[in-house]
Coordinates of C-alpha atoms in Angstrom, one line a residue:
M980 CA 4.8 -41.5 9.6
T981 CA 3.6 -39.9 6.5
T982 CA 1.7 -41.6 3.3
S983 CA 4.9 -40.9 1.4
E984 CA 7.1 -42.8 3.7
R985 CA 5.0 -45.9 3.5
F986 CA 4.6 -45.7 -0.2
D987 CA 7.3 -45.2 -3.0
E988 CA 7.3 -42.7 -6.0
H989 CA 5.4 -45.1 -8.1
G990 CA 2.5 -45.9 -5.2
H991 CA 4.1 -49.3 -4.4
E992 CA 3.6 -50.1 -0.4
K993 CA 6.6 -50.7 1.4
V994 CA 7.0 -52.7 4.6
E995 CA 7.7 -51.5 8.1
C996 CA 10.8 -52.2 10.1
L997 CA 9.2 -53.1 13.7
E998 CA 12.8 -52.3 15.2
C999 CA 12.5 -48.6 14.1
G1000 CA 9.4 -47.8 12.3
K1001 CA 10.8 -47.0 8.9
F1002 CA 9.5 -48.4 5.7
Y1003 CA 11.5 -50.1 2.9
H1004 CA 10.7 -52.6 -0.1
R1005 CA 13.3 -55.0 1.4
L1006 CA 14.6 -55.3 5.1
D1007 CA 17.6 -57.5 4.7
V1008 CA 20.0 -54.6 4.0
H1009 CA 18.5 -52.2 6.5
L1010 CA 18.6 -54.8 9.2
A1011 CA 22.3 -55.6 8.7
R1012 CA 23.4 -52.1 8.2
K1013 CA 21.3 -50.5 11.0
H1014 CA 20.3 -53.1 13.7
E1015 CA 23.0 -55.8 12.8
K1016 CA 20.4 -58.5 12.5
S1017 CA 19.8 -61.0 9.6
T1018 CA 16.2 -61.6 8.8
T1019 CA 16.2 -64.9 10.8
Q1020 CA 17.0 -63.0 13.9
Y1021 CA 14.6 -60.3 12.9
L1022 CA 11.6 -62.7 12.5
S1023 CA 12.6 -64.7 15.8
D1024 CA 11.8 -61.3 17.5
H1025 CA 8.9 -60.5 15.4
P1026 CA 7.1 -63.6 14.3
G1027 CA 5.1 -63.3 11.2
A1028 CA 6.4 -59.8 10.2
K1029 CA 6.9 -58.9 6.8
T1030 CA 10.6 -58.4 5.5
I1031 CA 9.8 -57.8 1.8
S1032 CA 7.0 -55.8 -0.2
D1033 CA 4.6 -57.4 -2.5
H1034 CA 6.2 -55.2 -5.0
A1035 CA 9.7 -56.2 -4.4
R1036 CA 8.5 -59.9 -4.3
K1037 CA 7.1 -59.7 -7.7
M1038 CA 10.3 -58.2 -8.9
A1039 CA 12.3 -60.9 -7.4
S1040 CA 10.2 -63.5 -9.2
K1041 CA 11.0 -62.0 -12.5
A1042 CA 14.7 -62.1 -11.9
Q1043 CA 14.8 -65.7 -10.6
S1044 CA 16.7 -66.7 -13.9
S1045 CA 19.7 -64.5 -12.9
P1046 CA 22.3 -64.7 -10.3
E1047 CA 20.9 -63.4 -7.0
P1048 CA 22.3 -59.9 -6.3
I1049 CA 25.2 -59.6 -3.7
K1050 CA 23.7 -59.0 -0.2
A1051 CA 24.8 -56.4 2.3
S1052 CA 26.3 -59.3 4.6
D1053 CA 28.6 -60.0 1.3
I1054 CA 29.8 -56.5 1.1
A1055 CA 30.3 -55.5 5.0
K1056 CA 31.2 -58.1 7.5
K1057 CA 31.5 -57.3 11.1
G1058 CA 35.0 -57.2 12.6
K1059 CA 36.3 -56.7 16.1
P1060 CA 35.1 -53.1 17.8
T1061 CA 38.0 -50.7 18.4
E1062 CA 39.3 -50.4 21.8
D1063 CA 36.8 -47.4 22.6
G1064 CA 33.9 -49.8 21.6
A1065 CA 33.2 -48.4 18.0
D1066 CA 31.7 -51.0 15.5
V1067 CA 33.9 -52.1 12.7
L1068 CA 33.1 -53.3 9.4
K1069 CA 35.3 -55.5 6.9
F1070 CA 35.4 -54.7 3.4
G1071 CA 37.6 -57.6 2.1
V1072 CA 41.1 -56.7 3.7
A1073 CA 39.8 -53.0 4.6
R1074 CA 38.6 -52.1 8.1
L1075 CA 36.4 -49.0 8.7
Y1076 CA 34.7 -48.1 11.9
Q1077 CA 31.1 -46.9 12.0
R1078 CA 30.8 -43.2 13.0
A1079 CA 28.8 -43.0 16.2
D1080 CA 29.9 -39.6 17.4
L1081 CA 27.8 -37.6 15.1
S1082 CA 25.9 -34.4 16.0
E1083 CA 22.6 -33.7 14.5
Y1084 CA 24.4 -31.1 12.1
D1085 CA 26.9 -34.2 10.9
Q1086 CA 24.1 -36.5 10.4
Q1087 CA 22.4 -34.4 7.9
F1088 CA 25.0 -35.2 5.5
V1089 CA 25.2 -39.1 5.8
P1090 CA 23.8 -40.3 2.8
V1091 CA 20.7 -42.6 2.6
H1092 CA 21.3 -46.2 1.1
D1093 CA 20.0 -46.5 -2.3
E1094 CA 17.5 -49.6 -2.1
G1095 CA 17.9 -49.9 -6.1
W1096 CA 21.7 -50.5 -5.9
V1097 CA 22.7 -53.7 -7.1
P1098 CA 26.5 -54.2 -6.7
G1099 CA 28.1 -57.1 -8.8
A1100 CA 31.4 -58.5 -8.3
T1101 CA 33.3 -55.7 -9.8
E1102 CA 31.4 -53.0 -7.6
V1103 CA 32.3 -55.1 -4.5
E1104 CA 36.0 -55.2 -5.4
S1105 CA 35.9 -51.4 -6.2
L1106 CA 34.3 -50.9 -2.9
E1107 CA 37.0 -52.7 -1.0
A1108 CA 39.8 -50.5 -2.7
L1109 CA 37.7 -47.4 -1.8
A1110 CA 37.4 -48.6 1.7
L1111 CA 41.2 -49.4 1.7
G1112 CA 42.0 -45.8 0.6
M1113 CA 39.6 -44.4 3.5
E1114 CA 41.3 -46.7 6.0
D1115 CA 44.7 -45.6 5.2
G1116 CA 43.9 -41.7 4.9
E1117 CA 44.6 -41.8 1.1
N1118 CA 43.0 -39.6 -1.4
V1119 CA 41.2 -41.7 -4.0
L1120 CA 40.4 -40.9 -7.6
I1121 CA 37.6 -42.9 -9.3
V1122 CA 37.5 -42.7 -13.0
G1123 CA 35.1 -44.1 -15.7
P1124 CA 32.5 -43.2 -18.3
P1125 CA 29.2 -41.4 -17.2
G1126 CA 26.5 -43.3 -15.4
V1127 CA 28.4 -46.3 -14.2
G1128 CA 28.1 -45.5 -10.5
K1129 CA 31.3 -43.6 -9.6
T1130 CA 29.4 -41.3 -7.3
T1131 CA 27.2 -44.0 -5.9
L1132 CA 30.1 -46.1 -4.9
A1133 CA 31.4 -43.4 -2.5
R1134 CA 27.6 -42.6 -1.3
E1135 CA 27.3 -46.4 -0.7
L1136 CA 30.5 -46.8 1.5
A1137 CA 29.6 -43.5 3.6
A1138 CA 26.0 -44.7 3.9
I1139 CA 27.2 -48.2 5.2
V1140 CA 29.6 -46.8 7.8
N1141 CA 27.4 -43.8 8.8
Q1142 CA 29.8 -41.3 7.4
P1143 CA 29.2 -37.8 6.5
L1144 CA 29.7 -37.0 2.8
R1145 CA 29.9 -33.3 1.4
R1146 CA 29.4 -33.5 -2.3
C1147 CA 31.1 -30.7 -4.2
P1148 CA 30.5 -30.6 -8.1
F1149 CA 33.2 -28.8 -9.8
N1150 CA 32.8 -26.7 -13.2
G1151 CA 34.7 -24.5 -15.3
E1152 CA 33.0 -21.4 -13.7
M1153 CA 33.6 -22.1 -10.0
R1154 CA 35.6 -19.5 -7.7
V1155 CA 38.1 -20.4 -5.0
Q1156 CA 35.2 -19.1 -2.6
D1157 CA 33.0 -21.9 -3.6
L1158 CA 35.1 -24.3 -2.0
T1159 CA 36.8 -22.3 1.0
G1160 CA 34.0 -20.0 1.8
G1161 CA 34.1 -16.1 2.3
K1162 CA 32.3 -13.2 3.6
E1163 CA 28.7 -13.4 3.5
L1164 CA 25.6 -10.8 4.5
V1165 CA 23.9 -12.5 7.2
V1166 CA 21.4 -11.2 9.8
D1167 CA 22.4 -10.9 13.2
E1168 CA 19.9 -12.5 15.6
K1169 CA 20.1 -10.3 18.4
T1170 CA 19.9 -6.8 16.6
G1171 CA 18.1 -8.0 13.5
Q1172 CA 20.7 -5.9 11.6
T1173 CA 22.6 -7.2 8.4
V1174 CA 26.2 -7.9 9.1
T1175 CA 29.1 -9.1 7.1
Q1176 CA 30.4 -12.5 8.4
Y1177 CA 32.8 -15.1 7.3
E1178 CA 31.1 -18.3 6.5
D1179 CA 33.1 -21.7 5.9
G1180 CA 32.7 -23.3 2.4
P1181 CA 32.3 -27.1 2.1
L1182 CA 36.1 -27.7 2.3
P1183 CA 37.0 -26.3 5.6
D1184 CA 33.8 -27.3 7.2
A1185 CA 34.3 -30.9 6.1
A1186 CA 38.0 -30.6 7.3
K1187 CA 37.1 -29.4 10.8
N1188 CA 34.2 -31.7 11.2
G1189 CA 35.7 -35.1 10.0
H1190 CA 33.4 -35.5 6.7
W1191 CA 34.5 -37.1 3.5
L1192 CA 34.7 -34.4 0.7
L1193 CA 33.4 -36.0 -2.6
I1194 CA 34.6 -33.7 -5.6
D1195 CA 32.6 -34.7 -8.6
E1196 CA 34.1 -34.1 -12.0
V1197 CA 37.4 -33.0 -10.5
D1198 CA 38.9 -32.7 -14.0
S1199 CA 36.5 -29.9 -15.0
G1200 CA 37.8 -27.5 -12.3
P1201 CA 39.5 -24.5 -13.3
A1202 CA 43.4 -24.2 -12.5
H1203 CA 43.1 -21.6 -9.9
V1204 CA 40.8 -23.6 -7.8
M1205 CA 42.8 -27.0 -8.5
F1206 CA 45.9 -25.2 -6.9
I1207 CA 43.9 -24.8 -3.5
L1208 CA 43.7 -28.7 -3.4
H1209 CA 47.4 -29.3 -3.5
P1210 CA 48.4 -28.6 0.2
V1211 CA 44.9 -30.1 0.9
L1212 CA 45.9 -33.8 -0.6
E1213 CA 49.3 -33.7 1.1
S1214 CA 50.4 -35.6 4.1
P1215 CA 49.9 -34.1 6.5
R1216 CA 47.3 -31.8 5.1
H1217 CA 47.2 -27.9 5.1
L1218 CA 44.7 -25.3 4.4
M1219 CA 45.1 -21.7 5.2
V1220 CA 41.8 -19.9 5.1
M1221 CA 42.8 -16.3 4.0
G1222 CA 39.5 -14.7 4.4
D1223 CA 39.2 -16.1 8.1
K1224 CA 42.1 -13.9 9.8
G1225 CA 44.6 -16.2 7.6
Q1226 CA 43.8 -19.1 10.2
E1227 CA 45.2 -22.2 9.4
V1228 CA 42.5 -25.1 9.4
K1229 CA 42.8 -28.1 11.8
F1230 CA 42.0 -31.1 10.1
H1231 CA 40.0 -33.9 11.8
K1232 CA 41.2 -37.2 11.9
D1233 CA 38.3 -38.6 9.7
F1234 CA 38.4 -36.0 6.9
R1235 CA 39.2 -37.8 3.4
V1236 CA 39.1 -36.7 -0.1
I1237 CA 37.4 -38.8 -2.8
A1238 CA 37.3 -37.2 -6.3
T1239 CA 35.5 -38.7 -9.6
A1240 CA 36.3 -38.0 -13.1
N1241 CA 35.4 -39.0 -16.8
T1242 CA 39.0 -38.7 -17.7
L1243 CA 42.3 -40.0 -16.1
G1244 CA 43.6 -36.5 -15.7
H1245 CA 45.2 -36.4 -19.3
G1246 CA 42.4 -34.4 -21.0
D1247 CA 39.8 -35.5 -23.6
D1248 CA 40.5 -35.4 -27.3
T1249 CA 37.2 -37.3 -28.2
G1250 CA 34.8 -34.5 -27.9
L1251 CA 32.7 -36.4 -25.4
Y1252 CA 33.3 -34.6 -22.3
A1253 CA 33.3 -30.9 -23.1
G1254 CA 34.8 -28.8 -20.3
T1255 CA 37.3 -31.3 -19.0
A1256 CA 41.0 -30.4 -19.0
P1257 CA 44.2 -32.0 -18.3
M1258 CA 45.1 -32.3 -14.5
N1259 CA 48.3 -30.9 -13.2
E1260 CA 50.6 -33.9 -12.9
A1261 CA 51.6 -32.8 -9.1
L1262 CA 47.9 -33.0 -8.3
L1263 CA 47.3 -36.4 -10.0
D1264 CA 50.3 -37.5 -8.1
R1265 CA 48.5 -36.7 -4.5
F1266 CA 46.0 -39.6 -5.3
G1267 CA 47.1 -42.8 -3.6
I1268 CA 44.5 -44.9 -5.0
V1269 CA 42.9 -44.8 -8.5
I1270 CA 39.8 -46.9 -9.2
K1271 CA 38.8 -47.4 -12.7
V1272 CA 35.2 -48.2 -13.1
D1273 CA 33.7 -49.6 -16.2
Y1274 CA 30.3 -50.7 -17.3
P1275 CA 28.7 -53.5 -15.2
A1276 CA 28.8 -57.3 -16.3
P1277 CA 25.8 -58.0 -18.7
A1278 CA 24.3 -60.1 -16.0
D1279 CA 24.7 -57.5 -13.3
E1280 CA 23.3 -54.8 -15.6
E1281 CA 20.2 -56.9 -16.4
A1282 CA 19.6 -57.1 -12.5
I1283 CA 19.9 -53.5 -12.2
L1284 CA 17.4 -52.7 -14.8
V1285 CA 14.9 -55.4 -13.3
Q1286 CA 15.5 -53.9 -9.9
R1287 CA 15.1 -50.4 -10.6
T1288 CA 12.3 -50.5 -13.1
G1289 CA 10.4 -53.9 -13.0
I1290 CA 10.9 -54.6 -16.8
Q1291 CA 10.9 -58.1 -17.9
R1292 CA 14.2 -59.9 -17.7
S1293 CA 13.9 -61.0 -21.3
V1294 CA 13.5 -57.3 -22.4
A1295 CA 16.4 -56.3 -20.2
R1296 CA 18.7 -58.6 -21.4
Q1297 CA 17.9 -57.3 -25.1
M1298 CA 18.6 -53.8 -23.8
V1299 CA 21.8 -54.8 -22.4
A1300 CA 23.0 -56.6 -25.4
L1301 CA 22.0 -53.5 -27.6
A1302 CA 23.8 -51.2 -25.3
N1303 CA 27.1 -53.3 -25.4
K1304 CA 27.1 -53.2 -29.2
V1305 CA 27.0 -49.6 -28.9
R1306 CA 29.8 -49.4 -26.5
E1307 CA 31.7 -51.6 -28.8
A1308 CA 31.1 -49.3 -31.6
Q1309 CA 32.3 -46.3 -29.6
R1310 CA 35.5 -48.0 -28.6
N1311 CA 36.1 -48.9 -32.4
E1312 CA 35.4 -45.3 -33.1
T1313 CA 32.5 -46.4 -35.2
T1314 CA 30.0 -44.2 -33.4
M1315 CA 30.6 -41.0 -31.1
S1316 CA 28.1 -41.9 -28.3
S1317 CA 27.7 -44.5 -26.0
I1318 CA 24.8 -45.8 -23.9
S1319 CA 25.4 -45.5 -20.0
P1320 CA 23.8 -47.7 -17.4
R1321 CA 22.1 -44.5 -16.3
R1322 CA 20.6 -44.1 -19.8
L1323 CA 19.5 -47.7 -19.7
I1324 CA 17.6 -47.2 -16.7
M1325 CA 15.8 -44.3 -18.0
W1326 CA 15.2 -46.4 -21.2
A1327 CA 13.7 -49.3 -19.2
S1328 CA 11.6 -47.0 -17.0
K1329 CA 9.9 -45.5 -19.9
A1330 CA 9.6 -48.9 -21.7
V1331 CA 7.6 -50.1 -18.8
R1332 CA 5.3 -47.1 -18.7
L1333 CA 5.0 -47.0 -22.5
G1334 CA 4.7 -50.6 -23.0
N1335 CA 7.0 -50.4 -26.0
P1336 CA 10.9 -50.6 -25.9
A1337 CA 11.4 -49.0 -29.3
K1338 CA 8.9 -46.0 -28.6
A1339 CA 10.7 -45.4 -25.2
A1340 CA 14.1 -45.5 -27.1
K1341 CA 13.2 -42.5 -29.3
Y1342 CA 12.6 -40.2 -26.1
T1343 CA 15.6 -41.5 -23.9
I1344 CA 18.3 -42.6 -26.3
T1345 CA 18.0 -41.9 -30.1
N1346 CA 16.8 -38.2 -29.6
K1347 CA 19.9 -37.4 -28.0
L1348 CA 22.3 -38.6 -30.8
G1349 CA 23.6 -37.1 -34.0
A1350 CA 22.2 -38.1 -37.1
D1351 CA 24.9 -40.9 -38.0
D1352 CA 25.0 -42.2 -34.4
R1353 CA 20.8 -42.4 -34.5
T1354 CA 20.7 -44.1 -37.7
F1355 CA 23.2 -46.8 -36.5
V1356 CA 21.4 -47.1 -33.0
E1357 CA 17.9 -47.3 -34.6
G1358 CA 19.0 -50.2 -37.1
L1359 CA 19.9 -51.9 -33.7
I1360 CA 16.6 -51.4 -32.1
Q1361 CA 14.8 -53.0 -35.3
R1362 CA 17.3 -55.9 -35.0
Y1363 CA 16.6 -56.6 -31.5
F1364 CA 12.9 -55.5 -31.1
G1365 CA 11.7 -56.6 -34.6
A1366 CA 11.4 -55.4 -38.0
G1367 CA 8.3 -53.5 -37.1
A1368 CA 9.8 -51.6 -34.2
T1369 CA 8.9 -47.8 -34.5
V1370 CA 12.0 -45.8 -33.9
G1371 CA 10.7 -42.6 -35.3

């Protein structure tokens, strides 16, 4: 155990799980997911043990006036094991089994649960749709504005079911080889000589090992790369790796494809998402499930800010109200920019450090805006945080 494991990045001490020796601020999610125990069962086995850190308890006391965040037991409930004994978790109508057959290589790709994740009712509904797609072997496209948790949704589901997840960000400059692999110069362990050897890219490696492939910003990929995905997204799946002696890839039964995008495949005419392009209709048609993710409900977003940054509930409420005003203005085409949950978290975090929400907004919000949008948002800051708020 290292000091960095016992303390978080802000120096707050965590509590130790006496089942496995790991450290967390709260043990309820960890116990339910890793040890299949409630805190009551845990305390029965370990009388007097702490299940929540002093810092987490302090944060919880600040959030008493809001609805309690949804617990792990509300997200995934234990179902009847499979015939071969694998544990099954239920996400509404969906059933996914927990991977217990992972090698050391596979295990390194299993995401770590984000303790700061505060799923609201809409996130739980989206998680059920994603789990349903994974159960049925569908390709799933998650669409929504920046910073609303599209990637987090996939990572959290993979973490809960102990599923390796390979994240592959797309961009306009990527090559086919970035996805499929190709010849690389490697050092032969026996001779010490440099030789040319074929190395699998993330796509065939994930396919062979039963990993989920998470394609971020799929609507920014160049056309020649997008066409590689067509046979992969078909049923049955196909992939011919031309550089590996023309071999057909054998797909593992647990391989799945999840993609995220800011646009729904029809391009962007707002100028907000530079680099995106319309998706080929044939490619879009291969996604069996499309999940639209929007901004969290106000109460949920307040809980997120309090949980992640420790900001006072009253200040979080004002920040969320201001952000929703800006989002409404963008929908009405009054402004070009919006304020994502990601930006709100940055703002709240710096507000806690600086002790001044208006000053923190300068560095995290308004300095990113054009002149007209900046003037509009600065006016809102003065309205919500007082006429004497410093914004420049």
